PDB file of C-alpha atoms in Angstrom:
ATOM      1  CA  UNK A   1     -69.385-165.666  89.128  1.00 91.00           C
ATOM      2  CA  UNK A   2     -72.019-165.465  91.515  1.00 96.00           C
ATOM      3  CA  UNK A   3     -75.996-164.247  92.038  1.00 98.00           C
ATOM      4  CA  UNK A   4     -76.649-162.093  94.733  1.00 98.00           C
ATOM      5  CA  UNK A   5     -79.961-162.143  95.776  1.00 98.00           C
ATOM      6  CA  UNK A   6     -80.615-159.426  98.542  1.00 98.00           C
ATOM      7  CA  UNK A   7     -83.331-159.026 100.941  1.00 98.00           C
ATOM      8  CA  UNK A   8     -83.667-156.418 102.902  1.00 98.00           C
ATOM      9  CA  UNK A   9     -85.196-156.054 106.605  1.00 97.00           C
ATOM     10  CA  UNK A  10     -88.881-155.547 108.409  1.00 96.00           C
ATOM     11  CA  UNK A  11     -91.177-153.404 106.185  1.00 97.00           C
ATOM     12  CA  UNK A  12     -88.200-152.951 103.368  1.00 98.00           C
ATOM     13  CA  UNK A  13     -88.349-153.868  99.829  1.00 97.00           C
ATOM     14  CA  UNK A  14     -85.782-154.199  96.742  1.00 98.00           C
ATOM     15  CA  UNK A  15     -85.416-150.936  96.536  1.00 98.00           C
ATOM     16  CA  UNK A  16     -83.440-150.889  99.699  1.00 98.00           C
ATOM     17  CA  UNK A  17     -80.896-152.030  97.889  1.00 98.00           C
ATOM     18  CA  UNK A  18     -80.859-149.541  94.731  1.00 98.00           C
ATOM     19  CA  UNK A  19     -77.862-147.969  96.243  1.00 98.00           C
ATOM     20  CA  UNK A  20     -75.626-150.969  96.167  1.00 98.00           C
ATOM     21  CA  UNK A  21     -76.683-152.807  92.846  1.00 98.00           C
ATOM     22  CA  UNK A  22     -74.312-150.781  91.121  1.00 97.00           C
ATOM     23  CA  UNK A  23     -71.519-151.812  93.076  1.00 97.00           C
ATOM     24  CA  UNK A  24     -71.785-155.280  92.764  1.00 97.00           C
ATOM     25  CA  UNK A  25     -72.627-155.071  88.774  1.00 96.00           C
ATOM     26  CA  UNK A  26     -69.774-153.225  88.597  1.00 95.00           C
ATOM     27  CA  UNK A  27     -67.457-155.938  89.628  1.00 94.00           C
ATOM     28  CA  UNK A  28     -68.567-157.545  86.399  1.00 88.00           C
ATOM     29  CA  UNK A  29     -70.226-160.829  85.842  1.00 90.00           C
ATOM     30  CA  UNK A  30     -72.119-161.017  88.772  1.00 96.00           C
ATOM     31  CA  UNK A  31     -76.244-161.467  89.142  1.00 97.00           C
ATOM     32  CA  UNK A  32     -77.681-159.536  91.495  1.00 98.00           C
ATOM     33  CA  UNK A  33     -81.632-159.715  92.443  1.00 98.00           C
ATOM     34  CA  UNK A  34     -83.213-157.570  95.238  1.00 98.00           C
ATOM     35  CA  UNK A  35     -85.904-159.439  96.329  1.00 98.00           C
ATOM     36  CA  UNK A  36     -89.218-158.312  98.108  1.00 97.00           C
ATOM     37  CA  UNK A  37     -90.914-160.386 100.560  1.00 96.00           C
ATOM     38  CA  UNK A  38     -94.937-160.824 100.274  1.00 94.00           C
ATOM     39  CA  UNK A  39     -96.781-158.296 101.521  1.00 93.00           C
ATOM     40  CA  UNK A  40     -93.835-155.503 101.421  1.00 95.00           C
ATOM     41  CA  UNK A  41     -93.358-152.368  99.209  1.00 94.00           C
ATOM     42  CA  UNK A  42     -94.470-153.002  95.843  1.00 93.00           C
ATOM     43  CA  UNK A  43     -96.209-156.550  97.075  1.00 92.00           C
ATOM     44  CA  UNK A  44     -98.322-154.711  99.773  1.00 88.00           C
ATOM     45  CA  UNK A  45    -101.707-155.608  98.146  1.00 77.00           C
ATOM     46  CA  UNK A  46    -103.420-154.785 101.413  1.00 60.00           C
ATOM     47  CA  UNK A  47    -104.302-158.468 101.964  1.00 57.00           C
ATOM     48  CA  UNK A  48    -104.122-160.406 104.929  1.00 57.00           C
ATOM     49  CA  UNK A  49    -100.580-161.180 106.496  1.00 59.00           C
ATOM     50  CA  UNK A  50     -98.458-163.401 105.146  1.00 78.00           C
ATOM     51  CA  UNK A  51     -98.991-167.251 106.366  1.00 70.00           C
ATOM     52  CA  UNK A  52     -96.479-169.871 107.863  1.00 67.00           C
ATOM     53  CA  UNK A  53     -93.060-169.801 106.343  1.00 89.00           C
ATOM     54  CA  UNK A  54     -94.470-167.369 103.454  1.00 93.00           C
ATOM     55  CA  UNK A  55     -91.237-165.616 103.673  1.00 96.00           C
ATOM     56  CA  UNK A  56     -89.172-168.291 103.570  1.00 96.00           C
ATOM     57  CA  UNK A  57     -90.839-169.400 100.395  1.00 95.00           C
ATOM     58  CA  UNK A  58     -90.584-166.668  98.646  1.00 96.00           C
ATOM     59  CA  UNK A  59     -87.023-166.897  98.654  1.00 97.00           C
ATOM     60  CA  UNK A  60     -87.010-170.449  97.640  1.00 97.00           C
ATOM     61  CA  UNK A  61     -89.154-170.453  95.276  1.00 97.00           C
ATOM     62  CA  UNK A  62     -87.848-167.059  93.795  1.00 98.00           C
ATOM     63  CA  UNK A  63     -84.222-169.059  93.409  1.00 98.00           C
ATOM     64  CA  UNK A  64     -85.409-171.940  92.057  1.00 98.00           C
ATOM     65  CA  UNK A  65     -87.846-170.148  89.597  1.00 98.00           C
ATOM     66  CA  UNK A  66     -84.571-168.409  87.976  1.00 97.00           C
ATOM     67  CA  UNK A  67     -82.664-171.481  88.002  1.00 98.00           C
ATOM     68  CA  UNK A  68     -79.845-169.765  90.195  1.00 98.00           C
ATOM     69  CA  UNK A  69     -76.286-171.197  90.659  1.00 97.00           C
ATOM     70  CA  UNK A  70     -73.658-170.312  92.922  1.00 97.00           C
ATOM     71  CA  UNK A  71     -76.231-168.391  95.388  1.00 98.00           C
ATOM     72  CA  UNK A  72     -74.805-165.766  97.847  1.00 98.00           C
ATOM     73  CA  UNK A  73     -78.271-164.922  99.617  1.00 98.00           C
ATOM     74  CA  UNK A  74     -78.398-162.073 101.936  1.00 98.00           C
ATOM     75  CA  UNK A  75     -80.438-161.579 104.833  1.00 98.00           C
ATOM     76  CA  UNK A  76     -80.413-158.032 106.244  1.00 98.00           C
ATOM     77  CA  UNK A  77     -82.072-157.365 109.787  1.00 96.00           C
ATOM     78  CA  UNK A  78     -85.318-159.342 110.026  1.00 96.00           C
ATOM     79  CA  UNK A  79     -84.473-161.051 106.688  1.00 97.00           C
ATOM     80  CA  UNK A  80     -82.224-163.062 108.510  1.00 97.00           C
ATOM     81  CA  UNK A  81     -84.378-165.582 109.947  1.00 96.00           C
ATOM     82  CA  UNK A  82     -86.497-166.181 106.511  1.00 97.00           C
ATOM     83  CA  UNK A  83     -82.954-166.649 104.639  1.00 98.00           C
ATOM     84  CA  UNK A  84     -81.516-168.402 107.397  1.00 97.00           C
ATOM     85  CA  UNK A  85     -83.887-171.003 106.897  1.00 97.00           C
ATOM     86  CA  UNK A  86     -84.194-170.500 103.069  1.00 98.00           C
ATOM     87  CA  UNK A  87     -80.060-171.466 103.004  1.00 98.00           C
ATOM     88  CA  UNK A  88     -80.870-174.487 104.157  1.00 97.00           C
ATOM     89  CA  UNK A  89     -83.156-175.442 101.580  1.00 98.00           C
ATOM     90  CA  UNK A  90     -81.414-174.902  98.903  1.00 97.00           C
ATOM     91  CA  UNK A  91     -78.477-177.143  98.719  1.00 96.00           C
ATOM     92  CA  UNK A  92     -76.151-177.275  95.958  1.00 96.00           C
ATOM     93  CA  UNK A  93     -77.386-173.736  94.970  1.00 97.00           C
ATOM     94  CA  UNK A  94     -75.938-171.935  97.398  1.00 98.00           C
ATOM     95  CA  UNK A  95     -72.683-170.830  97.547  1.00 97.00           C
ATOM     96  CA  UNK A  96     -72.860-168.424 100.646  1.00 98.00           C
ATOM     97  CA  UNK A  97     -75.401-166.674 103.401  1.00 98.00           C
ATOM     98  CA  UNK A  98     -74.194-163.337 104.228  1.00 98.00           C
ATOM     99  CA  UNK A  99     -76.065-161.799 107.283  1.00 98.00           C
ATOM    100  CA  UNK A 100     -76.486-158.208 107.537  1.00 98.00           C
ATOM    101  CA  UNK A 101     -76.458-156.923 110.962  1.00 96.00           C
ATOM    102  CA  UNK A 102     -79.065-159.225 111.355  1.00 95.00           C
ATOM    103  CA  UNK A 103     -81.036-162.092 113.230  1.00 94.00           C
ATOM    104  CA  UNK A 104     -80.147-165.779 112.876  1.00 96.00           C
ATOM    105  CA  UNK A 105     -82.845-168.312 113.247  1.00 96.00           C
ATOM    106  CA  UNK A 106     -83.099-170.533 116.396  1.00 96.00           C
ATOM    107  CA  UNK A 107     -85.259-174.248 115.416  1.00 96.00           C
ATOM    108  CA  UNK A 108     -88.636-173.673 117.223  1.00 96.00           C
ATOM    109  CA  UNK A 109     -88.429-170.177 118.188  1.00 95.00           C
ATOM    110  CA  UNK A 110     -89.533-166.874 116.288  1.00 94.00           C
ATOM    111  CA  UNK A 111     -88.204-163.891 115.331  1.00 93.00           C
ATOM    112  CA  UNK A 112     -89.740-161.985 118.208  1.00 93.00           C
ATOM    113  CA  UNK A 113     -88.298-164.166 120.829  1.00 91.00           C
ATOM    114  CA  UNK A 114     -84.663-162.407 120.769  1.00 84.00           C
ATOM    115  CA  UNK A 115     -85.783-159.494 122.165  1.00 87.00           C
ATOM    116  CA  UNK A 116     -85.080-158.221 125.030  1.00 87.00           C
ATOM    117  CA  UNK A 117     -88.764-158.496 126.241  1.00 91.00           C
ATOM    118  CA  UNK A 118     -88.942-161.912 123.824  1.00 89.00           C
ATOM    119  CA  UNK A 119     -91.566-159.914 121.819  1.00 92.00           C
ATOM    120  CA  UNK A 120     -94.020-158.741 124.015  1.00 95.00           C
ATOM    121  CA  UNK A 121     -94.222-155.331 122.482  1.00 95.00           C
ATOM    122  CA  UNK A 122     -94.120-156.135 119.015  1.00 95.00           C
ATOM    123  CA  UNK A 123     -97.477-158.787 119.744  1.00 95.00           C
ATOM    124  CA  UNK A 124     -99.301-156.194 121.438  1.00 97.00           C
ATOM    125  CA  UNK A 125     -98.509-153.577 118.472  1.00 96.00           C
ATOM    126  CA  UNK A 126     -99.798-156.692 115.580  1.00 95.00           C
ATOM    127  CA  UNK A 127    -102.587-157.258 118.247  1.00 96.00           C
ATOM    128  CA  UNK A 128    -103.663-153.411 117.547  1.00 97.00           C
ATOM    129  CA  UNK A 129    -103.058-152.979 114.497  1.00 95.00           C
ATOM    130  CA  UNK A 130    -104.595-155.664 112.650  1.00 91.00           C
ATOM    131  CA  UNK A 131    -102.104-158.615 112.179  1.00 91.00           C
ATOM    132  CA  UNK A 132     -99.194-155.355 111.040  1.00 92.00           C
ATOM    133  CA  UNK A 133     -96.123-154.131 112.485  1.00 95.00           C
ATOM    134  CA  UNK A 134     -96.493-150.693 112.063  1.00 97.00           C
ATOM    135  CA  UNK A 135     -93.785-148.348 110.539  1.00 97.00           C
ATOM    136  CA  UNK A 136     -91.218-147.080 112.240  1.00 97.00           C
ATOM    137  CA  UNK A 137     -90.951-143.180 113.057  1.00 97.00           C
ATOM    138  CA  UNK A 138     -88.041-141.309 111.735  1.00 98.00           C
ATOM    139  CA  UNK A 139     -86.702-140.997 115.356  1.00 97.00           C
ATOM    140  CA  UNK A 140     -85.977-144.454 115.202  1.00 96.00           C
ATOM    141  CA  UNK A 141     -83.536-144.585 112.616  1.00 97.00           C
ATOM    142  CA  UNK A 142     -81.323-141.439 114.349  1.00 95.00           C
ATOM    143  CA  UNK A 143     -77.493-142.555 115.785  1.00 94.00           C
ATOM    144  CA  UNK A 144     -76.827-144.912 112.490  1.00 95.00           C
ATOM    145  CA  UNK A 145     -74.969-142.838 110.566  1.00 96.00           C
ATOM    146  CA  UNK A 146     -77.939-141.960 108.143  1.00 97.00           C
ATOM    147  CA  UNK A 147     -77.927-138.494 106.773  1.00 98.00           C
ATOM    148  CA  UNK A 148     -81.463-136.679 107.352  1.00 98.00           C
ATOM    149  CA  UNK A 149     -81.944-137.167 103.525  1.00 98.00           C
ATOM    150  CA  UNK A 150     -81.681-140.879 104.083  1.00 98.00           C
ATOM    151  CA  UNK A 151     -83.634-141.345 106.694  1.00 98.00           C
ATOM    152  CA  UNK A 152     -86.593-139.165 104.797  1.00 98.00           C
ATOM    153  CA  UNK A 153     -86.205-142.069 102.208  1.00 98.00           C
ATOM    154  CA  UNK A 154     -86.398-144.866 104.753  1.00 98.00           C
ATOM    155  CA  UNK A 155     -89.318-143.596 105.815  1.00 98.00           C
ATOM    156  CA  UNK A 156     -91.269-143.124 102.604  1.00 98.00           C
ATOM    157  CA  UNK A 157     -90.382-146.149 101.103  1.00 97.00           C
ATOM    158  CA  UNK A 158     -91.295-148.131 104.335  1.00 98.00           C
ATOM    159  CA  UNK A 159     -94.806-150.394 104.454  1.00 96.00           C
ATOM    160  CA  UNK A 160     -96.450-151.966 107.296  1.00 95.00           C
ATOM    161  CA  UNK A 161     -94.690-155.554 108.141  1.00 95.00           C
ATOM    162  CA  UNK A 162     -96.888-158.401 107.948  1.00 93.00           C
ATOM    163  CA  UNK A 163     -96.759-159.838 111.872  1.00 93.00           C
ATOM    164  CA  UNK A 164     -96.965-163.372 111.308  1.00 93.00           C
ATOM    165  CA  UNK A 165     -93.401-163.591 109.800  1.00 94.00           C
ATOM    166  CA  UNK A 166     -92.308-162.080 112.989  1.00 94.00           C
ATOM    167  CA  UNK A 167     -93.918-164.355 115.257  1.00 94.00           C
ATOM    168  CA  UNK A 168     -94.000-167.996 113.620  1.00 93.00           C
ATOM    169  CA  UNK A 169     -91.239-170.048 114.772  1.00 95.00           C
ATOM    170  CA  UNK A 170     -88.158-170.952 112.805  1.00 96.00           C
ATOM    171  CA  UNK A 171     -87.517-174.609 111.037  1.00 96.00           C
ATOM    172  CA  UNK A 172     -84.566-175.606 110.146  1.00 97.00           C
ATOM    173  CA  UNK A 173     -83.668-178.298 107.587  1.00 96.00           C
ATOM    174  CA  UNK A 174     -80.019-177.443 107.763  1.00 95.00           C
ATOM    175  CA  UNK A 175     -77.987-176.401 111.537  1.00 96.00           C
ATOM    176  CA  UNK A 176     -76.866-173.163 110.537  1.00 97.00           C
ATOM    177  CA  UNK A 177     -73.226-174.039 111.872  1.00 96.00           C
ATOM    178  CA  UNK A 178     -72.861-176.306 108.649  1.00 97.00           C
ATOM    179  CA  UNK A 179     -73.869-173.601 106.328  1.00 97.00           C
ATOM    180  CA  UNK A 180     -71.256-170.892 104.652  1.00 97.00           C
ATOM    181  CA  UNK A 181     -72.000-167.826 105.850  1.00 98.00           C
ATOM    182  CA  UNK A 182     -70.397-164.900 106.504  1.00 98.00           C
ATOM    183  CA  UNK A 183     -71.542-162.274 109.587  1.00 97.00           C
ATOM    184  CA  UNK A 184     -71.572-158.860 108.989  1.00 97.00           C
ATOM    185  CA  UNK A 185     -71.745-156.310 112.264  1.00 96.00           C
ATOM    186  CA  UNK A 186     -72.702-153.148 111.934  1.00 95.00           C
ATOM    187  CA  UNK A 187     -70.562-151.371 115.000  1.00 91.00           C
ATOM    188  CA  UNK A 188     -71.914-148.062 115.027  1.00 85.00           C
ATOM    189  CA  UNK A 189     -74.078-147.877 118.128  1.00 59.00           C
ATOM    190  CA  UNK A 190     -71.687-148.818 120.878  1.00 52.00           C
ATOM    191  CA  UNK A 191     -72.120-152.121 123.195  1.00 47.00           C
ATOM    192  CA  UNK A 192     -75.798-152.595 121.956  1.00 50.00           C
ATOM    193  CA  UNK A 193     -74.284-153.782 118.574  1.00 56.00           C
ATOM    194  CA  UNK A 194     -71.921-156.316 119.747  1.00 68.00           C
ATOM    195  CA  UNK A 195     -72.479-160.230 119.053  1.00 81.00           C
ATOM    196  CA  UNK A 196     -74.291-162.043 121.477  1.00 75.00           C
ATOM    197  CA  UNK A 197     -76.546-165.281 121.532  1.00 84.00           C
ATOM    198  CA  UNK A 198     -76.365-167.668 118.855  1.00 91.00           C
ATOM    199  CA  UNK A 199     -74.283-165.226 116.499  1.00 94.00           C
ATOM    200  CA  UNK A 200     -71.472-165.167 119.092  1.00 93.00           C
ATOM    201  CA  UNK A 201     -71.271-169.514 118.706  1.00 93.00           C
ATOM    202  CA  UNK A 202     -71.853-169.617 115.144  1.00 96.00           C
ATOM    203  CA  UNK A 203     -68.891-167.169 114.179  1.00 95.00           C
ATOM    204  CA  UNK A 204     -66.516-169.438 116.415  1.00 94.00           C
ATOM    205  CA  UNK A 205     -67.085-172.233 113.454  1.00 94.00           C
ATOM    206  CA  UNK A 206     -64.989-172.674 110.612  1.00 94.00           C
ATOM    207  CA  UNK A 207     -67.951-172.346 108.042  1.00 96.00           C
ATOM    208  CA  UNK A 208     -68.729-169.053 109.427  1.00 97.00           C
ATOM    209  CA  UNK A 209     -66.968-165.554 109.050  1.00 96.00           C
ATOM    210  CA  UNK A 210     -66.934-161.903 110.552  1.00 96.00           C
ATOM    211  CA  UNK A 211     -67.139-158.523 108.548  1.00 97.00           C
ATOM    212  CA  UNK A 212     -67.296-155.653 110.452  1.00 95.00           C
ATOM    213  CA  UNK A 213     -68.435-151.991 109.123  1.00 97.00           C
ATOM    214  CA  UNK A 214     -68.045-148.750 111.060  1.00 95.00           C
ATOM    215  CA  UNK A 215     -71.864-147.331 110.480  1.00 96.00           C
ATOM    216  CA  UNK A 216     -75.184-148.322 111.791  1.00 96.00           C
ATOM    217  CA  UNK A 217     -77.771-151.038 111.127  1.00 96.00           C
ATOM    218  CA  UNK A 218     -78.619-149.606 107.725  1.00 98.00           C
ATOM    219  CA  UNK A 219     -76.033-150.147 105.695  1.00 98.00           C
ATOM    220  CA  UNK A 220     -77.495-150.297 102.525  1.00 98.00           C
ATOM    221  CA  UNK A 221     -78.065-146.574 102.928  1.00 98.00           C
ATOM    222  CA  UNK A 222     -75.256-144.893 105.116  1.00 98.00           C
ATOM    223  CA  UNK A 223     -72.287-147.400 103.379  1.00 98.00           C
ATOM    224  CA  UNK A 224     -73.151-148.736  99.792  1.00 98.00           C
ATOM    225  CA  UNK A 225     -69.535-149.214  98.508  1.00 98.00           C
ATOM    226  CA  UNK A 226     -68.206-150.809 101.576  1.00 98.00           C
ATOM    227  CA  UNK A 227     -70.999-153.285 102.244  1.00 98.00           C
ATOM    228  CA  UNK A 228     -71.099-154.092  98.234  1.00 98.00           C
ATOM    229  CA  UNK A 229     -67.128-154.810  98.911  1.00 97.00           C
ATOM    230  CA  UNK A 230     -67.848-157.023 102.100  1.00 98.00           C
ATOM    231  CA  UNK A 231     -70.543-159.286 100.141  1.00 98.00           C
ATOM    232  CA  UNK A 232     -67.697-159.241  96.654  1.00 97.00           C
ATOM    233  CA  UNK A 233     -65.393-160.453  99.674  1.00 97.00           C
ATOM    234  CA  UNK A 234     -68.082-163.425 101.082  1.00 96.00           C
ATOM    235  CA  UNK A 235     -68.765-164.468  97.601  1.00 95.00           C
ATOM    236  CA  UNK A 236     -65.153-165.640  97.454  1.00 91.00           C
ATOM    237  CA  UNK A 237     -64.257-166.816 100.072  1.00 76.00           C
ATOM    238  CA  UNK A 238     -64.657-170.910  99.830  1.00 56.00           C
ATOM    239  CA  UNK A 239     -67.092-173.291 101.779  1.00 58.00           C
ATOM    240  CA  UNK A 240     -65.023-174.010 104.620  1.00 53.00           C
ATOM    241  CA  UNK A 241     -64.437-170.232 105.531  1.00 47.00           C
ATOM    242  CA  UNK A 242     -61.100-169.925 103.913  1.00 43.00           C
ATOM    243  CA  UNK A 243     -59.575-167.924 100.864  1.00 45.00           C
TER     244      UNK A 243
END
């Protein structure tokens, strides 16, 4: 059996995932933890933003407190980098990293520095808003398949992100091309979604796998069921990438 412990992306928390815990226990024998990251949802204390590799910790240090086996630790969005690096870490513990839709972390460089403008915006919006990443309008979550009911709840739930995460470079202790894992696209949204930059490499490896789901970059919200079957899938699937 495995533990599923599921983090969720820039200014999410473990609730994010209330709508596919019930999936997964339902498989039966399975541990599943939703995780939030310092300074998020119900750990947004109002203090000052997280420090170097806080997030990355908190993952960690969260496994290791529980004494977790068999670890299938999924990164959705943003939490991609943090668990990226957290995989690594964690050596016989982990069984899988399943990335949702999400960014990979490059050695050396931050979050911030796949984006088209390699982050430029997002600086200038911590820079004027105190060391946050402001939440997200509900505009910006329209074209992902979300209903407007969903989208309401995205944006209620949401907290500032704590900018430090975003812009702190990665480190690796493991090459992510040695670690299980298991990418999962979200293909709603046309060319915009399809793999590029490191992703594209890593899924040529024999460690790494593909999922694909028809919706947007929530998936957690617009496909429950099918993304709770795509991580059941991942969490059998063996080391080397095959059944």
């Amino acid at each position: 059996m495995a533990n599923f412990v599921l983090v969720a992306g820039a200014r999410l928390g473990a609730w994010a995932w209330d709508d596919v815990v019930p999936w997964l226990e339902a498989a039966g024998g399975h541990g599943v933890y939703p995780l939030t990251l310092s300074g998020l949802a119900e750990r947004a204390d109002g203090a000052a933003p997280v420090g170097r590799q806080g997030h990355v910790r908190d993952v960690v240090d969260f496994v290791e407190r529980a004494g977790l086996r068999d670890v299938v630790l999924v990164g959705h969005s943003y939490a991609g980098v943090p668990v990226g690096q957290a995989a690594g870490l964690l050596g016989e513990r982990l069984r899988r990293v399943v990335f949702v839709d999400a960014g990979v972390p490059v050695d050396g460089e931050p979050f911030v520095a796949q984006w088209p403008d390699g982050g430029a915006g997002v600086r200038a919006s911590l820079a004027e808003n105190g060391g946050w990443w402001p939440c997200a309008p509900a505009a910006h979550f329209e074209g992902h398949g979300l209903s407007p009911e969903q989208i309401a709840r995205i944006v209620a739930g949401s907290t500032p992100h704590p900018g430090t995460t975003l812009t702190e470079p990665a480190v690796l202790a493991r090459p992510l091309d040695e670690l299980p894992a298991t990418y999962v696209l979200c293909e709603l949204g046309g060319d915009e979604h399809e793999l590029d930059g490191p992703v594209a490499e890593l899924v040529k490896g024999e460690r790494w796998r593909l999922a694909k789901l028809d919706t947007g970059h929530w998936p957690m919200f617009s496909r429950p069921r099918e993304l709770a079957d795509v991580l059941l899938e991942a969490a059998a699937v063996s080391p080397a990438g095959r059944e």
